[in-house]
PDB file of C-alpha atoms in Angstrom:
ATOM      1  CA  UNK A 904      32.677 -43.954-105.170  1.00  0.00           C
ATOM      2  CA  UNK A 905      30.460 -44.597-102.211  1.00  0.00           C
ATOM      3  CA  UNK A 906      31.232 -42.342 -99.262  1.00  0.00           C
ATOM      4  CA  UNK A 907      32.687 -39.517-101.415  1.00  0.00           C
ATOM      5  CA  UNK A 908      30.643 -36.352-101.672  1.00  0.00           C
ATOM      6  CA  UNK A 909      30.028 -35.246-105.278  1.00  0.00           C
ATOM      7  CA  UNK A 910      30.940 -31.598-104.450  1.00  0.00           C
ATOM      8  CA  UNK A 911      34.357 -32.413-102.989  1.00  0.00           C
ATOM      9  CA  UNK A 912      36.431 -32.145-106.207  1.00  0.00           C
ATOM     10  CA  UNK A 913      34.756 -28.840-107.121  1.00  0.00           C
ATOM     11  CA  UNK A 914      35.484 -27.470-103.665  1.00  0.00           C
ATOM     12  CA  UNK A 915      39.134 -28.411-103.981  1.00  0.00           C
ATOM     13  CA  UNK A 916      39.260 -26.824-107.416  1.00  0.00           C
ATOM     14  CA  UNK A 917      37.859 -23.571-106.062  1.00  0.00           C
ATOM     15  CA  UNK A 918      40.400 -23.598-103.222  1.00  0.00           C
ATOM     16  CA  UNK A 919      43.259 -24.237-105.617  1.00  0.00           C
ATOM     17  CA  UNK A 920      42.014 -21.467-107.924  1.00  0.00           C
ATOM     18  CA  UNK A 921      41.810 -19.043-105.009  1.00  0.00           C
ATOM     19  CA  UNK A 922      45.294 -20.019-103.834  1.00  0.00           C
ATOM     20  CA  UNK A 923      46.688 -19.620-107.349  1.00  0.00           C
ATOM     21  CA  UNK A 924      45.031 -16.205-107.651  1.00  0.00           C
ATOM     22  CA  UNK A 925      46.566 -15.159-104.332  1.00  0.00           C
ATOM     23  CA  UNK A 926      50.075 -16.093-105.431  1.00  0.00           C
ATOM     24  CA  UNK A 927      49.637 -14.387-108.821  1.00  0.00           C
ATOM     25  CA  UNK A 928      48.468 -11.227-107.069  1.00  0.00           C
ATOM     26  CA  UNK A 929      51.396 -11.404-104.652  1.00  0.00           C
ATOM     27  CA  UNK A 930      53.809 -11.798-107.569  1.00  0.00           C
ATOM     28  CA  UNK A 931      52.332  -8.802-109.411  1.00  0.00           C
ATOM     29  CA  UNK A 932      52.528  -6.703-106.252  1.00  0.00           C
ATOM     30  CA  UNK A 933      56.189  -7.657-105.833  1.00  0.00           C
ATOM     31  CA  UNK A 934      57.022  -6.699-109.418  1.00  0.00           C
ATOM     32  CA  UNK A 935      55.247  -3.351-109.022  1.00  0.00           C
ATOM     33  CA  UNK A 936      57.007  -2.774-105.706  1.00  0.00           C
ATOM     34  CA  UNK A 937      60.444  -3.383-107.223  1.00  0.00           C
ATOM     35  CA  UNK A 938      59.690  -1.035-110.127  1.00  0.00           C
ATOM     36  CA  UNK A 939      58.559   1.662-107.737  1.00  0.00           C
ATOM     37  CA  UNK A 940      61.669   1.194-105.602  1.00  0.00           C
ATOM     38  CA  UNK A 941      63.897   1.602-108.652  1.00  0.00           C
ATOM     39  CA  UNK A 942      62.269   4.959-109.401  1.00  0.00           C
ATOM     40  CA  UNK A 943      63.149   6.253-105.916  1.00  0.00           C
ATOM     41  CA  UNK A 944      66.737   7.183-105.108  1.00  0.00           C
ATOM     42  CA  UNK A 945      66.967   6.004-102.385  1.00  0.00           C
ATOM     43  CA  UNK A 946      63.685   3.978-102.216  1.00  0.00           C
ATOM     44  CA  UNK A 947      60.791   5.767-100.576  1.00  0.00           C
ATOM     45  CA  UNK A 948      62.876   8.792 -99.672  1.00  0.00           C
ATOM     46  CA  UNK A 949      60.710  11.461 -98.124  1.00  0.00           C
ATOM     47  CA  UNK A 950      60.541  14.492-100.374  1.00  0.00           C
ATOM     48  CA  UNK A 951      61.543  17.827 -98.902  1.00  0.00           C
ATOM     49  CA  UNK A 952      59.690  21.082 -99.369  1.00  0.00           C
ATOM     50  CA  UNK A 953      62.914  22.339-100.944  1.00  0.00           C
ATOM     51  CA  UNK A 954      64.668  20.858-103.917  1.00  0.00           C
ATOM     52  CA  UNK A 955      68.224  19.651-103.258  1.00  0.00           C
ATOM     53  CA  UNK A 956      70.679  22.533-103.518  1.00  0.00           C
ATOM     54  CA  UNK A 957      68.034  25.311-103.276  1.00  0.00           C
ATOM     55  CA  UNK A 958      68.661  28.709-104.832  1.00  0.00           C
ATOM     56  CA  UNK A 959      66.846  31.061-102.403  1.00  0.00           C
ATOM     57  CA  UNK A 960      66.775  31.682 -98.679  1.00  0.00           C
ATOM     58  CA  UNK A 961      64.984  33.925 -96.179  1.00  0.00           C
ATOM     59  CA  UNK A 962      67.443  34.738 -93.399  1.00  0.00           C
ATOM     60  CA  UNK A 963      67.805  36.237 -89.945  1.00  0.00           C
ATOM     61  CA  UNK A 964      71.086  38.148 -89.568  1.00  0.00           C
ATOM     62  CA  UNK A 965      72.236  38.088 -85.939  1.00  0.00           C
ATOM     63  CA  UNK A 966      75.829  39.298 -86.292  1.00  0.00           C
ATOM     64  CA  UNK A 967      77.739  41.644 -83.997  1.00  0.00           C
ATOM     65  CA  UNK A 968      75.849  44.910 -83.666  1.00  0.00           C
ATOM     66  CA  UNK A 969      73.331  43.725 -86.266  1.00  0.00           C
ATOM     67  CA  UNK A 970      69.735  42.528 -86.280  1.00  0.00           C
ATOM     68  CA  UNK A 971      68.197  42.058 -89.719  1.00  0.00           C
ATOM     69  CA  UNK A 972      65.994  40.119 -92.115  1.00  0.00           C
ATOM     70  CA  UNK A 973      67.278  39.394 -95.596  1.00  0.00           C
ATOM     71  CA  UNK A 974      66.571  37.559 -98.822  1.00  0.00           C
ATOM     72  CA  UNK A 975      69.403  35.726-100.579  1.00  0.00           C
ATOM     73  CA  UNK A 976      69.334  34.365-104.123  1.00  0.00           C
ATOM     74  CA  UNK A 977      71.960  32.161-105.734  1.00  0.00           C
ATOM     75  CA  UNK A 978      73.082  33.562-109.090  1.00  0.00           C
ATOM     76  CA  UNK A 979      75.520  30.759-109.976  1.00  0.00           C
ATOM     77  CA  UNK A 980      76.959  27.906-107.906  1.00  0.00           C
ATOM     78  CA  UNK A 981      79.894  30.125-106.854  1.00  0.00           C
ATOM     79  CA  UNK A 982      77.954  33.299-106.033  1.00  0.00           C
ATOM     80  CA  UNK A 983      74.793  34.459-104.285  1.00  0.00           C
ATOM     81  CA  UNK A 984      73.520  37.950-103.453  1.00  0.00           C
ATOM     82  CA  UNK A 985      71.599  39.065-100.375  1.00  0.00           C
ATOM     83  CA  UNK A 986      69.554  42.197 -99.655  1.00  0.00           C
ATOM     84  CA  UNK A 987      68.891  42.874 -95.974  1.00  0.00           C
ATOM     85  CA  UNK A 988      66.979  45.423 -93.892  1.00  0.00           C
ATOM     86  CA  UNK A 989      68.843  45.920 -90.611  1.00  0.00           C
ATOM     87  CA  UNK A 990      68.868  47.625 -87.262  1.00  0.00           C
ATOM     88  CA  UNK A 991      72.491  48.433 -86.351  1.00  0.00           C
ATOM     89  CA  UNK A 992      73.713  49.172 -82.839  1.00  0.00           C
ATOM     90  CA  UNK A 993      77.488  48.947 -82.309  1.00  0.00           C
ATOM     91  CA  UNK A 994      77.175  48.138 -78.627  1.00  0.00           C
ATOM     92  CA  UNK A 995      80.586  46.485 -78.318  1.00  0.00           C
ATOM     93  CA  UNK A 996      82.855  49.350 -79.462  1.00  0.00           C
ATOM     94  CA  UNK A 997      84.002  50.271 -75.947  1.00  0.00           C
ATOM     95  CA  UNK A 998      85.281  46.713 -75.447  1.00  0.00           C
ATOM     96  CA  UNK A 999      87.682  47.284 -78.339  1.00  0.00           C
ATOM     97  CA  UNK A1000      88.935  50.699 -77.256  1.00  0.00           C
ATOM     98  CA  UNK A1001      86.216  52.782 -78.912  1.00  0.00           C
ATOM     99  CA  UNK A1002      83.698  55.203 -77.423  1.00  0.00           C
ATOM    100  CA  UNK A1003      80.818  54.232 -75.181  1.00  0.00           C
ATOM    101  CA  UNK A1004      78.072  55.329 -77.565  1.00  0.00           C
ATOM    102  CA  UNK A1005      74.323  55.037 -77.863  1.00  0.00           C
ATOM    103  CA  UNK A1006      74.540  55.224 -81.669  1.00  0.00           C
ATOM    104  CA  UNK A1007      72.037  53.177 -83.653  1.00  0.00           C
ATOM    105  CA  UNK A1008      70.818  53.144 -87.231  1.00  0.00           C
ATOM    106  CA  UNK A1009      68.318  51.744 -89.705  1.00  0.00           C
ATOM    107  CA  UNK A1010      70.150  50.605 -92.816  1.00  0.00           C
ATOM    108  CA  UNK A1011      69.954  48.520 -95.973  1.00  0.00           C
ATOM    109  CA  UNK A1012      72.766  46.061 -96.653  1.00  0.00           C
ATOM    110  CA  UNK A1013      73.845  44.615-100.008  1.00  0.00           C
ATOM    111  CA  UNK A1014      76.042  41.567 -99.608  1.00  0.00           C
ATOM    112  CA  UNK A1015      77.440  38.954-102.003  1.00  0.00           C
ATOM    113  CA  UNK A1016      78.471  35.526-100.740  1.00  0.00           C
ATOM    114  CA  UNK A1017      81.293  33.937-102.719  1.00  0.00           C
ATOM    115  CA  UNK A1018      81.672  30.144-102.541  1.00  0.00           C
ATOM    116  CA  UNK A1019      85.121  29.375-104.027  1.00  0.00           C
ATOM    117  CA  UNK A1020      84.433  25.644-104.242  1.00  0.00           C
ATOM    118  CA  UNK A1021      81.097  26.007-106.040  1.00  0.00           C
ATOM    119  CA  UNK A1022      79.055  24.542-103.198  1.00  0.00           C
ATOM    120  CA  UNK A1023      75.934  26.641-103.759  1.00  0.00           C
ATOM    121  CA  UNK A1024      74.644  28.261-100.554  1.00  0.00           C
ATOM    122  CA  UNK A1025      76.711  26.161 -98.141  1.00  0.00           C
ATOM    123  CA  UNK A1026      80.352  25.412 -97.411  1.00  0.00           C
ATOM    124  CA  UNK A1027      83.253  27.847 -97.139  1.00  0.00           C
ATOM    125  CA  UNK A1028      82.429  31.437 -98.117  1.00  0.00           C
ATOM    126  CA  UNK A1029      83.952  34.898 -98.478  1.00  0.00           C
ATOM    127  CA  UNK A1030      81.620  37.863 -98.120  1.00  0.00           C
ATOM    128  CA  UNK A1031      82.250  41.606 -98.560  1.00  0.00           C
ATOM    129  CA  UNK A1032      79.358  43.895 -97.631  1.00  0.00           C
ATOM    130  CA  UNK A1033      78.205  47.486 -97.569  1.00  0.00           C
ATOM    131  CA  UNK A1034      75.441  49.223 -95.612  1.00  0.00           C
ATOM    132  CA  UNK A1035      73.848  52.651 -95.797  1.00  0.00           C
ATOM    133  CA  UNK A1036      71.007  54.305 -93.927  1.00  0.00           C
ATOM    134  CA  UNK A1037      70.079  56.849 -91.269  1.00  0.00           C
ATOM    135  CA  UNK A1038      71.853  56.874 -87.921  1.00  0.00           C
ATOM    136  CA  UNK A1039      71.007  58.434 -84.562  1.00  0.00           C
ATOM    137  CA  UNK A1040      73.068  59.219 -81.462  1.00  0.00           C
ATOM    138  CA  UNK A1041      73.032  61.522 -78.469  1.00  0.00           C
ATOM    139  CA  UNK A1042      75.953  60.574 -76.224  1.00  0.00           C
ATOM    140  CA  UNK A1043      76.952  63.940 -74.660  1.00  0.00           C
ATOM    141  CA  UNK A1044      74.845  66.163 -76.936  1.00  0.00           C
ATOM    142  CA  UNK A1045      71.883  68.198 -75.723  1.00  0.00           C
ATOM    143  CA  UNK A1046      69.545  66.235 -77.976  1.00  0.00           C
ATOM    144  CA  UNK A1047      69.627  63.272 -80.334  1.00  0.00           C
ATOM    145  CA  UNK A1048      71.184  64.038 -83.713  1.00  0.00           C
ATOM    146  CA  UNK A1049      70.803  62.142 -86.972  1.00  0.00           C
ATOM    147  CA  UNK A1050      72.810  61.810 -90.159  1.00  0.00           C
ATOM    148  CA  UNK A1051      73.279  59.459 -93.108  1.00  0.00           C
ATOM    149  CA  UNK A1052      75.609  56.657 -91.972  1.00  0.00           C
ATOM    150  CA  UNK A1053      77.367  53.731 -93.614  1.00  0.00           C
ATOM    151  CA  UNK A1054      79.641  50.796 -92.936  1.00  0.00           C
ATOM    152  CA  UNK A1055      81.698  48.366 -95.015  1.00  0.00           C
ATOM    153  CA  UNK A1056      83.496  45.142 -94.213  1.00  0.00           C
ATOM    154  CA  UNK A1057      84.223  41.547 -95.123  1.00  0.00           C
ATOM    155  CA  UNK A1058      84.050  38.146 -93.451  1.00  0.00           C
ATOM    156  CA  UNK A1059      85.011  34.529 -94.092  1.00  0.00           C
ATOM    157  CA  UNK A1060      83.051  31.615 -92.716  1.00  0.00           C
ATOM    158  CA  UNK A1061      81.297  28.317 -93.271  1.00  0.00           C
ATOM    159  CA  UNK A1062      77.682  27.406 -93.922  1.00  0.00           C
ATOM    160  CA  UNK A1063      75.691  24.246 -93.225  1.00  0.00           C
ATOM    161  CA  UNK A1064      72.291  23.062 -94.473  1.00  0.00           C
ATOM    162  CA  UNK A1065      70.088  20.609 -92.589  1.00  0.00           C
ATOM    163  CA  UNK A1066      66.736  18.806 -92.926  1.00  0.00           C
ATOM    164  CA  UNK A1067      66.970  18.057 -96.665  1.00  0.00           C
ATOM    165  CA  UNK A1068      68.646  21.453 -97.210  1.00  0.00           C
ATOM    166  CA  UNK A1069      65.772  23.501 -95.810  1.00  0.00           C
ATOM    167  CA  UNK A1070      67.517  24.931 -92.725  1.00  0.00           C
ATOM    168  CA  UNK A1071      70.604  27.100 -93.221  1.00  0.00           C
ATOM    169  CA  UNK A1072      73.221  28.102 -90.641  1.00  0.00           C
ATOM    170  CA  UNK A1073      76.370  30.169 -91.224  1.00  0.00           C
ATOM    171  CA  UNK A1074      79.111  31.262 -88.848  1.00  0.00           C
ATOM    172  CA  UNK A1075      81.934  33.599 -89.805  1.00  0.00           C
ATOM    173  CA  UNK A1076      84.294  36.342 -88.671  1.00  0.00           C
ATOM    174  CA  UNK A1077      86.041  39.366 -90.133  1.00  0.00           C
ATOM    175  CA  UNK A1078      86.205  43.137 -89.744  1.00  0.00           C
ATOM    176  CA  UNK A1079      84.138  46.187 -90.599  1.00  0.00           C
ATOM    177  CA  UNK A1080      84.458  49.952 -90.613  1.00  0.00           C
ATOM    178  CA  UNK A1081      81.616  51.759 -88.851  1.00  0.00           C
ATOM    179  CA  UNK A1082      80.999  55.341 -90.030  1.00  0.00           C
ATOM    180  CA  UNK A1083      78.164  56.070 -87.605  1.00  0.00           C
ATOM    181  CA  UNK A1084      79.055  59.598 -86.543  1.00  0.00           C
ATOM    182  CA  UNK A1085      76.270  62.184 -86.341  1.00  0.00           C
ATOM    183  CA  UNK A1086      75.950  65.855 -85.443  1.00  0.00           C
ATOM    184  CA  UNK A1087      77.151  69.087 -87.043  1.00  0.00           C
ATOM    185  CA  UNK A1088      79.513  71.016 -84.778  1.00  0.00           C
ATOM    186  CA  UNK A1089      79.627  68.555 -81.915  1.00  0.00           C
ATOM    187  CA  UNK A1090      79.782  64.897 -82.849  1.00  0.00           C
ATOM    188  CA  UNK A1091      78.287  61.761 -81.367  1.00  0.00           C
ATOM    189  CA  UNK A1092      78.448  58.136 -82.458  1.00  0.00           C
ATOM    190  CA  UNK A1093      81.403  56.110 -83.656  1.00  0.00           C
ATOM    191  CA  UNK A1094      83.923  55.868 -86.492  1.00  0.00           C
ATOM    192  CA  UNK A1095      86.491  53.100 -86.750  1.00  0.00           C
ATOM    193  CA  UNK A1096      87.404  49.522 -87.570  1.00  0.00           C
ATOM    194  CA  UNK A1097      85.964  46.789 -85.358  1.00  0.00           C
ATOM    195  CA  UNK A1098      85.541  43.001 -85.446  1.00  0.00           C
ATOM    196  CA  UNK A1099      82.566  41.512 -87.262  1.00  0.00           C
ATOM    197  CA  UNK A1100      80.962  38.168 -86.425  1.00  0.00           C
ATOM    198  CA  UNK A1101      78.476  36.411 -88.722  1.00  0.00           C
ATOM    199  CA  UNK A1102      75.597  34.479 -87.176  1.00  0.00           C
ATOM    200  CA  UNK A1103      73.091  33.729 -89.922  1.00  0.00           C
ATOM    201  CA  UNK A1104      70.099  31.389 -89.752  1.00  0.00           C
ATOM    202  CA  UNK A1105      67.639  30.870 -92.580  1.00  0.00           C
ATOM    203  CA  UNK A1106      64.995  28.845 -94.416  1.00  0.00           C
ATOM    204  CA  UNK A1107      65.980  27.703 -97.899  1.00  0.00           C
ATOM    205  CA  UNK A1108      63.613  27.007-100.779  1.00  0.00           C
TER     206      UNK A1108
END
């Protein structure tokens, strides 16, 4: 055994032990990684702040003659209900043969959204609505008059949800009846049926 260092076999043994330990650790890591991947669907999917198919939404209502903030809650997969505080100003009535009016109002709207296909808060919807509040107008009067006012209508449209169902967008169209006439003897404001457009954006949770 001349010329062979006595520590050489021990050194090789330590290297082999270290190499074996490395491969065992790598194998255990791989098994753990596969198990963790099986728990994710799909693997390592980033979790959203909202659960899939959320049941609530805070919304901005930007429809025709409407500016409002509302809260919508899903009651069942076919139906949700929204309560909205709105500023109404039917600025477009003259375009459709109505009066050129400065009427405006502060109202509360109650509005169900019906999803015939049970798609939660997205997809095709039908939506009747009613509003009531206090309206103001001057038009040709000597001073601004005020009265209780109301409007009713219905629309049909479609809703989308983006970013893991956090962002909501709906577009729709229909008709509504404005009863925004004020004054006692002399009247100002507007009464009549006019088009209604839905533009709704929201944050779902």
